[in-house]
CSV table of C-alpha atoms in Angstrom, one decimal:
chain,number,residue,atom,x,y,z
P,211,UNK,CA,240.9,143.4,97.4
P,212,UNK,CA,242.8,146.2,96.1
P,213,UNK,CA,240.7,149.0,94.2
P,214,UNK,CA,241.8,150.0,90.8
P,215,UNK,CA,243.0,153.7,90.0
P,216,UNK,CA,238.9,154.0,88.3
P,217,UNK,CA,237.3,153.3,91.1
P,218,UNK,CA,238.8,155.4,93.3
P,219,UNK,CA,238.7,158.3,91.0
P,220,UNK,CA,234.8,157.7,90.8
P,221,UNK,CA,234.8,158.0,94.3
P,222,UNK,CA,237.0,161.5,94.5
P,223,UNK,CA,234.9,162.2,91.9
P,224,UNK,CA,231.2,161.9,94.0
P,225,UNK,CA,233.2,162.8,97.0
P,226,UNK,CA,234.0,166.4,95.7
P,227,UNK,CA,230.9,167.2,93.4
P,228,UNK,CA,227.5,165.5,94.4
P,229,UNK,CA,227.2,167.8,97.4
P,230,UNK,CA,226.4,170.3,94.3
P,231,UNK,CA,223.5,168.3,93.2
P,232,UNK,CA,221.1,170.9,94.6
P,233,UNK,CA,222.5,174.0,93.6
P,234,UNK,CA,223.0,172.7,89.7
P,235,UNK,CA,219.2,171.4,90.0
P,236,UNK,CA,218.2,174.6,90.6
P,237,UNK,CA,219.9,176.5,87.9
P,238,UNK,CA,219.0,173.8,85.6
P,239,UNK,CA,215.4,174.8,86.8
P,240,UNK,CA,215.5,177.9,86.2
P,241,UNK,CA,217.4,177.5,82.8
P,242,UNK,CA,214.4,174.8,81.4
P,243,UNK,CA,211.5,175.3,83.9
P,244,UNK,CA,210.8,171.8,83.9
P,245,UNK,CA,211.4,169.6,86.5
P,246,UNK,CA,211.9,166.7,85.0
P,247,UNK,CA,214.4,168.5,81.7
P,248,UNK,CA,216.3,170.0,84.9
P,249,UNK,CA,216.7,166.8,86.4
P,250,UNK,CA,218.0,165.1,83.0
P,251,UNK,CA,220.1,168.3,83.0
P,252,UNK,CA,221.8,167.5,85.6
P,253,UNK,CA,222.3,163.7,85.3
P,254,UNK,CA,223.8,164.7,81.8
P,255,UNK,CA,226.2,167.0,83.2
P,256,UNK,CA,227.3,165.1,85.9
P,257,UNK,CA,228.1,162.2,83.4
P,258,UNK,CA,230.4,164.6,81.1
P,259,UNK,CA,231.9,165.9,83.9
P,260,UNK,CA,232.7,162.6,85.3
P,261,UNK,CA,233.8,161.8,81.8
P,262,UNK,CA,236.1,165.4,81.6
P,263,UNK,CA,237.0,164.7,85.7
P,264,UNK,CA,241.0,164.7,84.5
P,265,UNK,CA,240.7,167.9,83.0
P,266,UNK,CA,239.2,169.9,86.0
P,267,UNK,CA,242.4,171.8,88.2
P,268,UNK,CA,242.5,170.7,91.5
P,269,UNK,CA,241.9,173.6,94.0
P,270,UNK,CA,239.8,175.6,91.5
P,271,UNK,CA,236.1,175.9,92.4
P,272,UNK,CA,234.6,173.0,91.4
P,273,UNK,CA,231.3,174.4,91.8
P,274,UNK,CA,232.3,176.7,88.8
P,275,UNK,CA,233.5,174.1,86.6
P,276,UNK,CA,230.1,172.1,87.1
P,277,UNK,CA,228.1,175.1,86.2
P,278,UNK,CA,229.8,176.0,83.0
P,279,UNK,CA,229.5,172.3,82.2
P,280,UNK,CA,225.9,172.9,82.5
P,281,UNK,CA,225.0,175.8,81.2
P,282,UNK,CA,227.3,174.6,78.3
P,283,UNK,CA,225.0,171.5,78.2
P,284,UNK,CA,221.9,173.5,78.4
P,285,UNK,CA,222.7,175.6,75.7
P,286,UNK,CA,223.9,172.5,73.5
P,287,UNK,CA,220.9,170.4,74.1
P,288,UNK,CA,218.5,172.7,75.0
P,289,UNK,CA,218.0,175.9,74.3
P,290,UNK,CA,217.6,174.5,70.5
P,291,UNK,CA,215.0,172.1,71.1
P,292,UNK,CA,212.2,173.8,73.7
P,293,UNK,CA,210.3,176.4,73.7
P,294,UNK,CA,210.9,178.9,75.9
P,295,UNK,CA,208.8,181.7,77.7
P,296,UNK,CA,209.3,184.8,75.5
P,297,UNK,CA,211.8,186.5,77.0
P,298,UNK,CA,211.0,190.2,77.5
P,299,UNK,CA,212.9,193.8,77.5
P,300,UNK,CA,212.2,195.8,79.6
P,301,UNK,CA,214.9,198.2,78.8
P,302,UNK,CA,212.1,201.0,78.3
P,303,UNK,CA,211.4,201.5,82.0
P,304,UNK,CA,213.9,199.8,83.6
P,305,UNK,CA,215.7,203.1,83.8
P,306,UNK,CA,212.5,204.7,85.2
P,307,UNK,CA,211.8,202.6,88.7
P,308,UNK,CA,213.6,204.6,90.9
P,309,UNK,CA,211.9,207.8,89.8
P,310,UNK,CA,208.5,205.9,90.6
P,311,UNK,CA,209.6,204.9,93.6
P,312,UNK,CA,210.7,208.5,94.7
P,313,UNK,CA,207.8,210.5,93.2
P,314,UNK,CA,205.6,207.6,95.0
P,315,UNK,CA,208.0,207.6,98.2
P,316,UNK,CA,207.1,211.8,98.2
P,317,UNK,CA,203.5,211.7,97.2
P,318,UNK,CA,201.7,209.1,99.0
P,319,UNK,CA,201.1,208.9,103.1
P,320,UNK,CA,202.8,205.3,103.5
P,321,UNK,CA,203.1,203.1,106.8
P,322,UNK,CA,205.9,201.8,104.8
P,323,UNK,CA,208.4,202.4,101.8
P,324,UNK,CA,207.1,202.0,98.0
P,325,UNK,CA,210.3,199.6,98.0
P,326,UNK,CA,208.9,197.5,101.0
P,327,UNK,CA,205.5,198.0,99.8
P,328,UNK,CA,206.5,196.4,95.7
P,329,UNK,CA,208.3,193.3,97.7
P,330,UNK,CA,205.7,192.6,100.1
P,331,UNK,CA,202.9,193.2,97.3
P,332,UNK,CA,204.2,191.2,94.7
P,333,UNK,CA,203.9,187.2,94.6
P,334,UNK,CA,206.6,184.5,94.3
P,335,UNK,CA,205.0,183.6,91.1
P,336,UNK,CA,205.0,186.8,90.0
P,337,UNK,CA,209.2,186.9,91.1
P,338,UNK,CA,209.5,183.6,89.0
P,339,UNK,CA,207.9,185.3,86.2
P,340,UNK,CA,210.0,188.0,86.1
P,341,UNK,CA,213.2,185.6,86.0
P,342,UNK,CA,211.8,183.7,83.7
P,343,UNK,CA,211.6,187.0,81.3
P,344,UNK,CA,215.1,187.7,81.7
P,345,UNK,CA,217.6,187.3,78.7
P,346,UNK,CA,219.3,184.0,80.0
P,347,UNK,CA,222.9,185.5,79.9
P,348,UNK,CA,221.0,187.5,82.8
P,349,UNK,CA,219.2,184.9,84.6
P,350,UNK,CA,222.3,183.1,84.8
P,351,UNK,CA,224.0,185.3,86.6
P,352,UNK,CA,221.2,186.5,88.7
P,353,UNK,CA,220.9,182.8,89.9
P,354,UNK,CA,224.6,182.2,90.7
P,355,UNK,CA,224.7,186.4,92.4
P,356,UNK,CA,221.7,186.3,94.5
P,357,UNK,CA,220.8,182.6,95.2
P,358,UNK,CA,224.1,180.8,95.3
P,359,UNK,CA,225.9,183.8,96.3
P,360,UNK,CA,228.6,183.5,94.4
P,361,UNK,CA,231.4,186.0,94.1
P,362,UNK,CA,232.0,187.9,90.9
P,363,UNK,CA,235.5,186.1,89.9
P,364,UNK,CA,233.3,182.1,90.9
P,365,UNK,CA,230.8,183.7,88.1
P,366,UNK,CA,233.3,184.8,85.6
P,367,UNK,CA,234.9,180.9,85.8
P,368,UNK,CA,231.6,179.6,85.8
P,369,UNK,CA,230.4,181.1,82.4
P,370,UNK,CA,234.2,181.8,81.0
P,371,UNK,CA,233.4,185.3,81.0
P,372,UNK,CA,235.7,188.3,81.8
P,373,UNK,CA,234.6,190.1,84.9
P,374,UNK,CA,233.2,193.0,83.8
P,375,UNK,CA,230.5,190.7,81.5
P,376,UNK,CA,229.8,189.6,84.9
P,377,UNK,CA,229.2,192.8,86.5
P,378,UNK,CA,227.0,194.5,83.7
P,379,UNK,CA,225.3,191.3,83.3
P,380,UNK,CA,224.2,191.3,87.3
P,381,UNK,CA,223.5,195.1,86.8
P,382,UNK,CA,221.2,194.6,83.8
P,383,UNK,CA,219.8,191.6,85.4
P,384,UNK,CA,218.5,193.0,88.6
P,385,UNK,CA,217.6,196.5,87.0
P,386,UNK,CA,214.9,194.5,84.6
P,387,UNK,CA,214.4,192.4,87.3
P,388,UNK,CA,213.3,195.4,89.4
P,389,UNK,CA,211.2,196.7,86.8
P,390,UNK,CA,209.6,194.1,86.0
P,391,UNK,CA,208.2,194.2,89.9
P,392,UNK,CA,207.5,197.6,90.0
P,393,UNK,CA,205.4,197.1,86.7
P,394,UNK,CA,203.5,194.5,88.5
P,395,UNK,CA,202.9,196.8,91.9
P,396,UNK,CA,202.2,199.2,89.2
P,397,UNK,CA,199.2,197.0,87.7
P,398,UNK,CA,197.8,196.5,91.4
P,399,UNK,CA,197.5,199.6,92.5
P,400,UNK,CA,200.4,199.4,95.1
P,401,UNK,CA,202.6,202.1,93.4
P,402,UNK,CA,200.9,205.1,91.8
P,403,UNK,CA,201.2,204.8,87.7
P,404,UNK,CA,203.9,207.5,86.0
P,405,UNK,CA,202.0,210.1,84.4
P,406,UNK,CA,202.5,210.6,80.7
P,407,UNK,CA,205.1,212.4,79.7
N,51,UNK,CA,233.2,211.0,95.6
N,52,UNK,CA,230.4,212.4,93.7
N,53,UNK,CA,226.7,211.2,93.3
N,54,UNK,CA,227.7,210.2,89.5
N,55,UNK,CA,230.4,207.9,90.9
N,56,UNK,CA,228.7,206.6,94.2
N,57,UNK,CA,225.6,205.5,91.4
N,58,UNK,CA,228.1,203.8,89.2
N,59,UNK,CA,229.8,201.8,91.9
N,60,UNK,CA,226.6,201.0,93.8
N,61,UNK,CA,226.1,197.3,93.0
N,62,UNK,CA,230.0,197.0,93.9
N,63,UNK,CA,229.3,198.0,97.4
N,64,UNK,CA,226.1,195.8,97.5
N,65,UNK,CA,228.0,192.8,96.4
N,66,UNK,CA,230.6,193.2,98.2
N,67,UNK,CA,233.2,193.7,96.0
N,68,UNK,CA,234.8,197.4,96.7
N,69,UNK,CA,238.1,197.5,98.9
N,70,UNK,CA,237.9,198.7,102.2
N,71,UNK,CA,239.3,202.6,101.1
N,72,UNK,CA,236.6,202.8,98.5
N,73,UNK,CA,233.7,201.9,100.8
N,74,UNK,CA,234.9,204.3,102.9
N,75,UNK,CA,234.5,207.0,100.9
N,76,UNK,CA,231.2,205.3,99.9
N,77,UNK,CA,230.2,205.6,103.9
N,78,UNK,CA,231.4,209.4,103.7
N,79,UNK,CA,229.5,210.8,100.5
N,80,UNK,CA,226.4,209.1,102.3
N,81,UNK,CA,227.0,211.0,105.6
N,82,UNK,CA,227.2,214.1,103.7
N,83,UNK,CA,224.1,213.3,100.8
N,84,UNK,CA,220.5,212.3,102.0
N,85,UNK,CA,219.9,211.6,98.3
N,86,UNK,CA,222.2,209.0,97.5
N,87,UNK,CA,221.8,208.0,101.5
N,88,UNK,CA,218.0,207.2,100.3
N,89,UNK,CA,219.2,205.6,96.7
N,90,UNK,CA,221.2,203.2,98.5
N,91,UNK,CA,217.9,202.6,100.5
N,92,UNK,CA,215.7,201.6,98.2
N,93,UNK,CA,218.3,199.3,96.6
N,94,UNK,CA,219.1,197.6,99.2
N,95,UNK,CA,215.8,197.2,100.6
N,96,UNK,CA,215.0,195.8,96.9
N,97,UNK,CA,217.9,193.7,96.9
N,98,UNK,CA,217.4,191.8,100.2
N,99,UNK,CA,213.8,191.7,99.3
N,100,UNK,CA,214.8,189.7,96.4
N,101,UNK,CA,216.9,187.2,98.1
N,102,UNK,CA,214.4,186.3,100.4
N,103,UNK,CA,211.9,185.7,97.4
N,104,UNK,CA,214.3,184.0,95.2
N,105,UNK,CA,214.5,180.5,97.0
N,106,UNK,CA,216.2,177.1,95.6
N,107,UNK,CA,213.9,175.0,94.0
N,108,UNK,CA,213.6,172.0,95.9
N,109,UNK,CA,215.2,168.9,93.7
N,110,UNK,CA,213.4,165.9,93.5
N,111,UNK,CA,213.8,162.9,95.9
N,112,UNK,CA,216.7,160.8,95.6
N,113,UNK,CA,218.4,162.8,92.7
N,114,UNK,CA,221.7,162.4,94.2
N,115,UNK,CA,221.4,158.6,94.6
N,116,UNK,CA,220.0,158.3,90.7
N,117,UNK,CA,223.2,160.4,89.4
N,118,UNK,CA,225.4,157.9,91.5
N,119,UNK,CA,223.6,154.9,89.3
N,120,UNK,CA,223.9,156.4,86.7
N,121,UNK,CA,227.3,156.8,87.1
N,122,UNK,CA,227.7,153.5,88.0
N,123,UNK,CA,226.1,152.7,84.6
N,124,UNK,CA,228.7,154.8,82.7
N,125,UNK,CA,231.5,153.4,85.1
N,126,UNK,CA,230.7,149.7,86.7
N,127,UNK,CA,232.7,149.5,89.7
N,128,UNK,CA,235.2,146.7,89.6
N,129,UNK,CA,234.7,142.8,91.6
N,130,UNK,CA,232.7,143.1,94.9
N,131,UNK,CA,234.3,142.7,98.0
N,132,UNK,CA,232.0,139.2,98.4
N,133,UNK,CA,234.4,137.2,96.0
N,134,UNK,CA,236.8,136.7,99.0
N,135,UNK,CA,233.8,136.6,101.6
N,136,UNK,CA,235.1,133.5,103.0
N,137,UNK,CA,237.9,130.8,102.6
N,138,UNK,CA,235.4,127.7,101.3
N,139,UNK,CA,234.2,130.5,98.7
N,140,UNK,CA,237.0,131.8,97.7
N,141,UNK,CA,238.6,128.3,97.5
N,142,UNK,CA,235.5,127.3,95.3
N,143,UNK,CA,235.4,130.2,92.7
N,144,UNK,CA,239.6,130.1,92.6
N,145,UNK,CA,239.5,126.3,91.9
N,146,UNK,CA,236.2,127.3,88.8
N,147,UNK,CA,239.0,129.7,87.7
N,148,UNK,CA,241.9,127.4,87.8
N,149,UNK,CA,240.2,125.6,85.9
N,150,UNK,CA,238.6,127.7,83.1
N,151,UNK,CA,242.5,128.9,82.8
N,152,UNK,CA,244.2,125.4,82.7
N,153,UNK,CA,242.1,124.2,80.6
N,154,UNK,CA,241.4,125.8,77.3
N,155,UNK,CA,238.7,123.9,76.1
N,156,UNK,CA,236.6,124.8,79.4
N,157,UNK,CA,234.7,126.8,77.2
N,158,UNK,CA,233.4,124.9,74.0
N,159,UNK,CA,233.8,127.2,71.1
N,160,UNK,CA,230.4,126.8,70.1
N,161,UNK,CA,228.6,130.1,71.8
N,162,UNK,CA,225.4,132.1,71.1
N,163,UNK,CA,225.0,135.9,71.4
N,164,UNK,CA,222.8,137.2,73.6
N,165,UNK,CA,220.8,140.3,74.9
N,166,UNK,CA,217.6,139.9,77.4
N,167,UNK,CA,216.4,140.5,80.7
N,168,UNK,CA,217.3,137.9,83.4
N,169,UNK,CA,216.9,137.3,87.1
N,170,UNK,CA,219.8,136.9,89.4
N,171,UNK,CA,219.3,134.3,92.0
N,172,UNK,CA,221.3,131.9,94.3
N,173,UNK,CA,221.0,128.9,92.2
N,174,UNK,CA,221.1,126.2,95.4
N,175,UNK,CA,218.3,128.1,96.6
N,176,UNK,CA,216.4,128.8,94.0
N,177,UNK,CA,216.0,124.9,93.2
N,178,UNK,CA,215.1,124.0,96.4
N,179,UNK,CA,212.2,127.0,96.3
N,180,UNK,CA,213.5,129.3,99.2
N,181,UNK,CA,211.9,132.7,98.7
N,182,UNK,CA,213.9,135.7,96.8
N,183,UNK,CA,214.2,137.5,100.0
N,184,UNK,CA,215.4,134.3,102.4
N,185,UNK,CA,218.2,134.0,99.3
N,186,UNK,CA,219.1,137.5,99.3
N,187,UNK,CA,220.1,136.4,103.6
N,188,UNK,CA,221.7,133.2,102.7
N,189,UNK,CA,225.2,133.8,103.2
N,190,UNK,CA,226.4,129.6,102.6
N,191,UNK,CA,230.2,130.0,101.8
N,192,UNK,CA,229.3,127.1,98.6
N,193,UNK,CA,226.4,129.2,96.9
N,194,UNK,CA,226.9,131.0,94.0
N,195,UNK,CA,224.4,133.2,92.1
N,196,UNK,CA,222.9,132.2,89.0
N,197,UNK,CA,220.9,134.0,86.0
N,198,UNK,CA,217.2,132.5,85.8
N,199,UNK,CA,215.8,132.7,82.0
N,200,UNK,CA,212.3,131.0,83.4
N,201,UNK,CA,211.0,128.7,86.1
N,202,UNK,CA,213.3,126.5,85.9
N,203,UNK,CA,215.5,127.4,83.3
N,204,UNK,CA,219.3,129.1,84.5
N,205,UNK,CA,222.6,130.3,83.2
N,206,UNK,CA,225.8,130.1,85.3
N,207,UNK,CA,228.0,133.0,84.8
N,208,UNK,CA,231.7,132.1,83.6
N,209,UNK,CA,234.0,133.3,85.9
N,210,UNK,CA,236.9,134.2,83.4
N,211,UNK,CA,236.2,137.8,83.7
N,212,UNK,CA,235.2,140.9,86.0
N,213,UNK,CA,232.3,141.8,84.8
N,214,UNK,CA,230.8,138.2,85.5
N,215,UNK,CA,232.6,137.4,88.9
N,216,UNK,CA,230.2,140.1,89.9
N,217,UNK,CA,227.5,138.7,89.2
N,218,UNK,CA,228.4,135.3,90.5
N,219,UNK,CA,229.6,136.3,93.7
N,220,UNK,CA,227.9,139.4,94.8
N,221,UNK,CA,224.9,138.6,97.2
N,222,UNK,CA,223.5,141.8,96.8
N,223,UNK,CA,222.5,141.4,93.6
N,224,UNK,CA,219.8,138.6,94.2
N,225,UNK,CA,216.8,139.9,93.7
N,226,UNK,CA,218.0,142.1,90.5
N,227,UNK,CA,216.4,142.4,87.2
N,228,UNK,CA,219.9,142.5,85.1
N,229,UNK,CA,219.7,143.1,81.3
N,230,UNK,CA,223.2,141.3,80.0
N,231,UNK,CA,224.4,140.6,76.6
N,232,UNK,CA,227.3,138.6,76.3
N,233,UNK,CA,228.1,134.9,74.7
N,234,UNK,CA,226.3,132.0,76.1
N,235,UNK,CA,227.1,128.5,75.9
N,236,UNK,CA,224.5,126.3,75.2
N,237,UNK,CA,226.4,123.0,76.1
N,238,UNK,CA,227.4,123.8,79.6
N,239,UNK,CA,224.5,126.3,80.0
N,240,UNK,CA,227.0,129.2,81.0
N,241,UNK,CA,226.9,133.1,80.1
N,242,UNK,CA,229.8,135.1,79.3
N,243,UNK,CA,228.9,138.4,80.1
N,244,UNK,CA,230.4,141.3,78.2
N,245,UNK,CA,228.3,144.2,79.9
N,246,UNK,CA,224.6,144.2,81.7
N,247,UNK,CA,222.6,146.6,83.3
N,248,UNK,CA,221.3,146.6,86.4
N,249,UNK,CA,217.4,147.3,86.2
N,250,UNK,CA,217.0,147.4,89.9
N,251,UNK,CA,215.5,145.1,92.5
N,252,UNK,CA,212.4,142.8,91.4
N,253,UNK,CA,209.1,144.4,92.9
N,254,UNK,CA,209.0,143.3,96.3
N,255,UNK,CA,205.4,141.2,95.7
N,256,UNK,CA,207.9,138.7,93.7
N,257,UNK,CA,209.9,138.5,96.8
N,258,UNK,CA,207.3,136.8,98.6
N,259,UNK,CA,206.9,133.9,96.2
C-alpha cells in the first residue's frame, strides 16, 4: 500500500528530531525544575514543531530550531504560571572571585589549588542551586555552552539572538556561576573569607 | 597583546572560538606573563570543573516512545498494512466496500452520535469465547475486528472510510481500549467512526479471561 505525503513526512519528521529528546528534556529541566513540567515541555514542543515541520530549512541545525521552539514554549506557558526559585544577583562579588582565589592561592599552604579545592568542595546540589539562581537568559545559555556544547553561532539560532548576546550572556553566566561557588566554599571554610574593605 | 586584551578575549579562547593567529598570540603573551599564565589557570581549571559537575538530567523512561503517541494522536497514520494481509481478506473487505459504494442505501440514514470507550476485538472470536490474547494471534484471513460496548453487545465498523478500515482490519489493535465518536447505526449495529483515540492495551489481567 502506498504511503501518503503525511505519513512519510511524520516519519522524516521523528527520523531527524527524536534523537534530541534527551538533550531538550534536560533544558526543559533546568528551565521548570520539575520533572514532570519538563516532560510536558517537551511533548508540547515536539507537537508544534511537528505542526511548524514545513517551515524549518533543511540543512540548518535542527537541534537549534527545537530549542528556540522550546524555550519559546517555556516562556509562553510557563514562566507566567509557576513559581520560580528567586533568582539571585550576584553581580556584587562576582567581579571579586578571582581576587579570592589569588589572595587564598598566596596565603594558605595548599596540597592543591583554591580553584581545585572550590570544585572538589562544593556539592552537585549546591551546582544545581547555583543554576537555578541564574537569570534564565543566562542559564539558557550556560546549558546549551557547557552541557550540550554547542557553538556560539548553534546558540545565537537557538535563542534568535545576535552573537555577541550570546557571548556576554555565557560570560555573565559563568562569572555568577563562579561566584556563586566560591561563596559556598566561602561559607565552609574551604576558601579564606575577604576581609572588609 | 596586552593583559587588558588577553582578559577580554579569554572565554573566546576557552570556547573555542578565536582563529588560529589570535590564539597564537594568546599562547605568546602567556609565555612571556606568569600572571595571565595563572588567570587562564584558574579559569580553566573552573571551567572543566564545571562540566564535569553539570551532567544531563536523566529523562524519564520511554519519553521518546510517549512523544511518538502523542504524535500519532495529533497525526493518525493512514490504513495499516493488514487491510491487504491476505487475498480471502482483502477479497472480503473489497466486496463490504463494493458494496457500501454501490449501494447507497447501505447505510440507513437513521444514525446516532456517539462518544464512549469501547473494546476492540475479533468479533468471530470473541463469540466463541477465545481469550483477548489467543485473538490478538488469530491471524484467520475471514475475521475482522469488532467494537464490544458490553458482554455481548458489538458494533461493526463501516468500512467507507480510513479512519475505520483501521480499526476493522488492523490485528494489532485487539486488545485496545479505543475512545471513538462517530455516527452509529442502530439498525445494522455499525459505527461510523470520525476520530478515536487509542487508550492503550487493556490491563493484561483482562487478557486472561
Amino acid at each position: 500500500m502506498a504511503l501518503g505525503p503525511p505519513h512519510e513526512r511524520k516519519r522524516e519528521f521523528e527520523a531527524i528530531a527524536l534523537e534530541h529528546t534527551d538533550a531538550l528534556f534536560n533544558l526543559a529541566w533546568n528551565l521548570t525544575r520539575n520533572r514532570k513540567d519538563a516532560e510536558d515541555l517537551v511533548q508540547e514542543t515536539y507537537l508544534r514543531a511537528y505542526r511548524f515541520f514545513d517551515s524549518f530549512q533543511q540543512g540548518t541545525h535542527i537541534k537549534a530550531w527545537l530549542f528556540r521552539i522550546l524555550r519559546n514554549t517555556f516562556i509562553n506557558r510557563y514562566r507566567a504560571a509557576k513559581v520560580r526559585p528567586d533568582e539571585v544577583d550576584f553581580g556584587k562579588i562576582e567581579a571579586g572571585y578571582e581576587k579570592v582565589i589569588e589572595e587564598d592561592f598566596l596565603r594558605a599552604n595548599r596540597p592543591v589549588s583554591p580553584e581545585r579545592a572550590v570544585m572538589d568542595g562544593v556539592l552537585d546540589e549546591e551546582i544545581q542551586t547555583a543554576m537555578d539562581q541564574l537569570p534564565e537568559e543566562y542559564r539558557s545559555v550556560v546549558v546549551m555552552a557547557l552541557i550540550e556544547e554547542m557553538s556560539y553561532k548553534e546558540i545565537a539560532a537557538a535563542l534568535s539572538i545576535p552573537l555577541g548576546t550570546v557571548m556576554s550572556r555565557l560570560y555573565r553566566g559563568r562569572k555568577q556561576l563562579q561566584a556563586a561557588l566560591m561563596e559556598f566554599a566561602r561559607q565552609k571554610g574551604i576558601l579564606r573569607p575577604t576581609p572588609d574593605v | 597583546m596586552n593583559c587588558r586584551e588577553f582578559e577580554r578575549q579569554l572565554w573566546h579562547f576557552q570556547a573555542d572560538e578565536l582563529p588560529e593567529p589570535v590564539r597564537e598570540q594568546f599562547r605568546t603573551h602567556m609565555d612571556a606573563c606568569p600572571g595571565c599564565a595563572r588567570r587562564l589557570e584558574v579559569e580553566q581549571s573552573l571551567l572543566l570543573g564545571l562540566k564535569s559537575r553539570l551532567r544531563r538530567e536523566p529523562p524519564p523512561p520511554g519519553l521518546a516512545a510517549r512523544v511518538r503517541q502523542a504524535l500519532d494522536r495529533q497525526a493518525p497514520s493512514p490504513a495499516a498494512v493488514g487491510w491487504f494481509r491476505g487475498p480471502a481478506l482483502a477479497a472480503m473487505a473489497a466486496a463490504l466496500l463494493l458494496a457500501l459504494i454501490i449501494l447507497p442505501q447501505a447505510l440507513p440514514s437513521a444514525a446516532a452520535e456517539i462518544d464512549r470507550t469501547v473494546t476492540v476485538v475479533d468479533f468471530d472470536c470473541d463469540r466463541k469465547g477465545v481469550p483477548l490474547g489467543a485473538q490478538r494471534r488469530c491471524a484467520h484471513p475471514a475475521h475482522l475486528n469488532a467494537l464490544k460496548i458490553s458482554g455481548d453487545a458489538y458494533w461493526h465498523v463501516s468500512l467507507a472510510d480510513t479512519a475505520s478500515r483501521r480499526i476493522a482490519t488492523d490485528r494489532d489493535l485487539r486488545g485496545h481500549r479505543l475512545h471513538v465518536r462517530g455516527q452509529v447505526f442502530e439498525a445494522i449495529g455499525t459505527l461510523q467512526v470520525s476520530e478515536f483515540e487509542d487508550l492503550g492495551m487493556i490491563r493484561s489481567a483482562a487478557l486472561r479471561h
